[in-house]
Structures are given as structure tokens and as C-alpha cells.
């Protein structure tokens, strides 16, 4: 089965709602029952599922991550973006969801987010949908 990849331009930092693209990829796969993996192939960006109703939630997530992982003078990584690497590791590089009836199952308030911690950049993410063979 093919993977489906998407390109996006990101801001310096932010959570970008990619739910529509993921649902599109699930629909285009033709899989009605199975699982979908959304994967980010970058070391200073990640993928997460969180609330998509109140935009202040993603803003607060970024504030919280900044508080938990501030830039530190002790960091040695020459690129100078260790805080972004830390945030990416904590958020994770993928999410897996259940595909049912040709759609990724999400709660009423859930959306899938591409998390940029060291932009602006050209980024990619992948969606792989796997059919459930059980009868
Ligand atoms: Zn780096």
C-alpha cells in the first residue's frame, strides 16, 4: 500500500491543523477499516492530537512547552535549537488512529496537528493507511 505525503510551509512556531488532509488521505486510500499512521520525518517538529475547538488551546500548549523546555546556555548542540529538539521528542513524531467506515475516528473536539518548533521551514508529513484483514 502506498504512503501519501504532504508538503507544508510552517511559521516560526505553531500547531497547524492537518485533520482535513489526513481524512482526505484516508478516503483516497479506499480503506474502510484499519489504522492510519500520521508521521513527521523531522527532528524539530512533531505530530499530536488535541483540541481544535478553542484556538487558545494550541497557543497554551506552545506556552507550556516553552516553559517546560526553555533555551539553556548549557545546551551544546551547535545548531542552537536544542529546545526545539526537546519539544519534538516530547510531542512525538507520529500518531496512530483507528479507521472506521472510511474515516479516521476522532473525538468531537479532536484535531490532528503538525507541530512546528523551529520554523519557518518547508516540511512534510506522511499518512499510511493499513487495512484490517480480520473478518
Ligand atoms: Zn538541531
PDB file of C-alpha atoms and ligand atoms in Angstrom:
ATOM      1  CA  UNK A   1       0.000   0.000   0.000  1.00  0.00           C
ATOM      2  CA  UNK A   2       1.270   3.439  -0.844  1.00  0.00           C
ATOM      3  CA  UNK A   3       2.050   6.130   1.643  1.00  0.00           C
ATOM      4  CA  UNK A   4       0.641   9.540   0.964  1.00  0.00           C
ATOM      5  CA  UNK A   5       2.828  12.548   1.570  1.00  0.00           C
ATOM      6  CA  UNK A   6       2.003  16.196   2.056  1.00  0.00           C
ATOM      7  CA  UNK A   7       4.151  19.322   1.934  1.00  0.00           C
ATOM      8  CA  UNK A   8       3.586  22.402   4.058  1.00  0.00           C
ATOM      9  CA  UNK A   9       5.207  25.757   4.830  1.00  0.00           C
ATOM     10  CA  UNK A  10       5.372  26.450   8.519  1.00  0.00           C
ATOM     11  CA  UNK A  11       5.646  29.563  10.699  1.00  0.00           C
ATOM     12  CA  UNK A  12       8.484  30.047  13.233  1.00  0.00           C
ATOM     13  CA  UNK A  13       6.478  28.092  15.775  1.00  0.00           C
ATOM     14  CA  UNK A  14       2.936  26.810  15.716  1.00  0.00           C
ATOM     15  CA  UNK A  15       0.461  23.962  15.594  1.00  0.00           C
ATOM     16  CA  UNK A  16      -1.041  23.542  12.140  1.00  0.00           C
ATOM     17  CA  UNK A  17      -4.350  21.681  11.873  1.00  0.00           C
ATOM     18  CA  UNK A  18      -3.846  18.915   9.269  1.00  0.00           C
ATOM     19  CA  UNK A  19      -7.038  16.959  10.059  1.00  0.00           C
ATOM     20  CA  UNK A  20      -8.645  17.674   6.675  1.00  0.00           C
ATOM     21  CA  UNK A  21      -5.577  16.369   4.815  1.00  0.00           C
ATOM     22  CA  UNK A  22      -5.399  13.231   6.928  1.00  0.00           C
ATOM     23  CA  UNK A  23      -9.108  12.477   6.378  1.00  0.00           C
ATOM     24  CA  UNK A  24      -8.558  13.073   2.648  1.00  0.00           C
ATOM     25  CA  UNK A  25      -5.669  10.595   2.629  1.00  0.00           C
ATOM     26  CA  UNK A  26      -7.766   8.015   4.483  1.00  0.00           C
ATOM     27  CA  UNK A  27     -10.625   8.468   2.000  1.00  0.00           C
ATOM     28  CA  UNK A  28      -8.277   8.256  -1.014  1.00  0.00           C
ATOM     29  CA  UNK A  29      -6.717   5.048   0.324  1.00  0.00           C
ATOM     30  CA  UNK A  30     -10.034   3.249  -0.120  1.00  0.00           C
ATOM     31  CA  UNK A  31      -9.560   1.550   3.267  1.00  0.00           C
ATOM     32  CA  UNK A  32     -12.789   1.369   5.265  1.00  0.00           C
ATOM     33  CA  UNK A  33     -11.483  -0.456   8.353  1.00  0.00           C
ATOM     34  CA  UNK A  34      -7.933  -0.376   9.665  1.00  0.00           C
ATOM     35  CA  UNK A  35      -5.432   2.002  11.141  1.00  0.00           C
ATOM     36  CA  UNK A  36      -3.781   5.176   9.907  1.00  0.00           C
ATOM     37  CA  UNK A  37      -0.352   6.425  10.895  1.00  0.00           C
ATOM     38  CA  UNK A  38       0.486  10.097  10.518  1.00  0.00           C
ATOM     39  CA  UNK A  39       4.248  10.570  10.558  1.00  0.00           C
ATOM     40  CA  UNK A  40       6.562  13.573  10.671  1.00  0.00           C
ATOM     41  CA  UNK A  41      10.094  12.945   9.297  1.00  0.00           C
ATOM     42  CA  UNK A  42      11.733  15.907  11.073  1.00  0.00           C
ATOM     43  CA  UNK A  43      13.678  16.302  14.321  1.00  0.00           C
ATOM     44  CA  UNK A  44      12.358  19.706  15.393  1.00  0.00           C
ATOM     45  CA  UNK A  45       8.705  19.159  14.521  1.00  0.00           C
ATOM     46  CA  UNK A  46       6.114  16.609  15.573  1.00  0.00           C
ATOM     47  CA  UNK A  47       2.551  15.367  15.324  1.00  0.00           C
ATOM     48  CA  UNK A  48      -0.094  15.455  18.038  1.00  0.00           C
ATOM     49  CA  UNK A  49      -3.837  15.172  18.579  1.00  0.00           C
ATOM     50  CA  UNK A  50      -5.518  17.817  20.690  1.00  0.00           C
ATOM     51  CA  UNK A  51      -8.470  20.190  20.895  1.00  0.00           C
ATOM     52  CA  UNK A  52      -9.455  22.010  17.713  1.00  0.00           C
ATOM     53  CA  UNK A  53     -12.443  23.951  19.066  1.00  0.00           C
ATOM     54  CA  UNK A  54     -10.723  26.725  21.046  1.00  0.00           C
ATOM     55  CA  UNK A  55      -7.594  28.106  19.292  1.00  0.00           C
ATOM     56  CA  UNK A  56      -6.281  29.176  22.711  1.00  0.00           C
ATOM     57  CA  UNK A  57      -5.570  25.515  23.482  1.00  0.00           C
ATOM     58  CA  UNK A  58      -2.801  25.258  20.869  1.00  0.00           C
ATOM     59  CA  UNK A  59      -1.476  28.658  21.979  1.00  0.00           C
ATOM     60  CA  UNK A  60      -1.393  27.447  25.583  1.00  0.00           C
ATOM     61  CA  UNK A  61       0.302  24.185  24.549  1.00  0.00           C
ATOM     62  CA  UNK A  62       3.105  26.207  22.969  1.00  0.00           C
ATOM     63  CA  UNK A  63       3.374  28.419  26.065  1.00  0.00           C
ATOM     64  CA  UNK A  64       3.523  25.333  28.292  1.00  0.00           C
ATOM     65  CA  UNK A  65       6.185  23.686  26.154  1.00  0.00           C
ATOM     66  CA  UNK A  66       8.224  26.921  26.199  1.00  0.00           C
ATOM     67  CA  UNK A  67       8.005  26.970  29.993  1.00  0.00           C
ATOM     68  CA  UNK A  68       8.966  23.294  30.287  1.00  0.00           C
ATOM     69  CA  UNK A  69      11.778  23.471  27.722  1.00  0.00           C
ATOM     70  CA  UNK A  70      13.363  26.927  27.709  1.00  0.00           C
ATOM     71  CA  UNK A  71      16.580  27.668  25.839  1.00  0.00           C
ATOM     72  CA  UNK A  72      19.516  26.973  28.157  1.00  0.00           C
ATOM     73  CA  UNK A  73      23.044  28.265  27.970  1.00  0.00           C
ATOM     74  CA  UNK A  74      24.269  24.759  28.937  1.00  0.00           C
ATOM     75  CA  UNK A  75      22.988  23.289  25.657  1.00  0.00           C
ATOM     76  CA  UNK A  76      25.886  22.208  23.394  1.00  0.00           C
ATOM     77  CA  UNK A  77      24.128  21.430  20.107  1.00  0.00           C
ATOM     78  CA  UNK A  78      25.817  23.811  17.651  1.00  0.00           C
ATOM     79  CA  UNK A  79      22.682  24.487  15.627  1.00  0.00           C
ATOM     80  CA  UNK A  80      21.272  26.308  18.679  1.00  0.00           C
ATOM     81  CA  UNK A  81      17.842  24.700  18.527  1.00  0.00           C
ATOM     82  CA  UNK A  82      18.008  22.145  21.336  1.00  0.00           C
ATOM     83  CA  UNK A  83      14.760  23.383  22.900  1.00  0.00           C
ATOM     84  CA  UNK A  84      13.006  22.588  19.603  1.00  0.00           C
ATOM     85  CA  UNK A  85      14.553  19.084  19.582  1.00  0.00           C
ATOM     86  CA  UNK A  86      13.306  18.525  23.144  1.00  0.00           C
ATOM     87  CA  UNK A  87       9.771  19.660  22.297  1.00  0.00           C
ATOM     88  CA  UNK A  88       9.716  17.443  19.196  1.00  0.00           C
ATOM     89  CA  UNK A  89      10.756  14.396  21.228  1.00  0.00           C
ATOM     90  CA  UNK A  90       8.144  15.013  23.916  1.00  0.00           C
ATOM     91  CA  UNK A  91       5.326  15.600  21.419  1.00  0.00           C
ATOM     92  CA  UNK A  92       6.407  12.608  19.321  1.00  0.00           C
ATOM     93  CA  UNK A  93       6.869  12.127  15.599  1.00  0.00           C
ATOM     94  CA  UNK A  94       3.651  10.226  14.848  1.00  0.00           C
ATOM     95  CA  UNK A  95       0.103   9.441  15.871  1.00  0.00           C
ATOM     96  CA  UNK A  96      -1.852   6.292  15.085  1.00  0.00           C
ATOM     97  CA  UNK A  97      -5.614   6.297  14.755  1.00  0.00           C
ATOM     98  CA  UNK A  98      -8.470   3.902  14.042  1.00  0.00           C
ATOM     99  CA  UNK A  99     -10.098   3.952  10.623  1.00  0.00           C
ATOM    100  CA  UNK A 100     -13.764   3.012  10.724  1.00  0.00           C
ATOM    101  CA  UNK A 101     -16.277   3.459   7.931  1.00  0.00           C
ATOM    102  CA  UNK A 102     -13.627   5.063   5.724  1.00  0.00           C
ATOM    103  CA  UNK A 103     -12.816   7.817   8.223  1.00  0.00           C
ATOM    104  CA  UNK A 104     -10.249   8.308  10.940  1.00  0.00           C
ATOM    105  CA  UNK A 105     -12.080   8.155  14.265  1.00  0.00           C
ATOM    106  CA  UNK A 106     -11.655  11.379  16.223  1.00  0.00           C
ATOM    107  CA  UNK A 107     -13.457  12.748  19.257  1.00  0.00           C
ATOM    108  CA  UNK A 108     -15.753  15.728  18.807  1.00  0.00           C
ATOM    109  CA  UNK A 109     -13.096  18.190  19.934  1.00  0.00           C
ATOM    110  CA  UNK A 110     -10.045  16.453  18.494  1.00  0.00           C
ATOM    111  CA  UNK A 111      -7.894  17.586  15.612  1.00  0.00           C
ATOM    112  CA  UNK A 112      -4.538  16.371  14.281  1.00  0.00           C
ATOM    113  CA  UNK A 113      -1.732  18.904  14.416  1.00  0.00           C
ATOM    114  CA  UNK A 114       1.630  19.282  12.740  1.00  0.00           C
ATOM    115  CA  UNK A 115       3.770  20.938  15.434  1.00  0.00           C
ATOM    116  CA  UNK A 116       6.493  23.303  14.257  1.00  0.00           C
ATOM    117  CA  UNK A 117       9.138  24.201  16.844  1.00  0.00           C
ATOM    118  CA  UNK A 118      11.928  25.582  14.637  1.00  0.00           C
ATOM    119  CA  UNK A 119      10.480  27.239  11.562  1.00  0.00           C
ATOM    120  CA  UNK A 120       9.803  28.774   9.259  1.00  0.00           C
ATOM    121  CA  UNK A 121      10.599  25.794   7.037  1.00  0.00           C
ATOM    122  CA  UNK A 122       9.336  23.599   4.240  1.00  0.00           C
ATOM    123  CA  UNK A 123       8.107  20.452   5.926  1.00  0.00           C
ATOM    124  CA  UNK A 124       6.491  17.147   5.021  1.00  0.00           C
ATOM    125  CA  UNK A 125       4.312  14.611   6.708  1.00  0.00           C
ATOM    126  CA  UNK A 126       3.117  11.170   5.669  1.00  0.00           C
ATOM    127  CA  UNK A 127      -0.088   9.262   6.093  1.00  0.00           C
ATOM    128  CA  UNK A 128      -0.044   5.471   5.813  1.00  0.00           C
ATOM    129  CA  UNK A 129      -3.332   3.598   5.958  1.00  0.00           C
ATOM    130  CA  UNK A 130      -3.342  -0.125   6.689  1.00  0.00           C
ATOM    131  CA  UNK A 131      -6.353  -2.321   6.047  1.00  0.00           C
ATOM    132  CA  UNK A 132      -7.699  -4.590   8.794  1.00  0.00           C
ATOM    133  CA  UNK A 133      -7.749  -8.143   7.400  1.00  0.00           C
ATOM    134  CA  UNK A 134      -9.929  -9.601  10.161  1.00  0.00           C
ATOM    135  CA  UNK A 135     -13.391 -10.813   9.260  1.00  0.00           C
TER     136      UNK A 135
HETATM  137 ZN1  LIG B   1      19.322  20.954  15.642  1.00  0.00          ZN
END
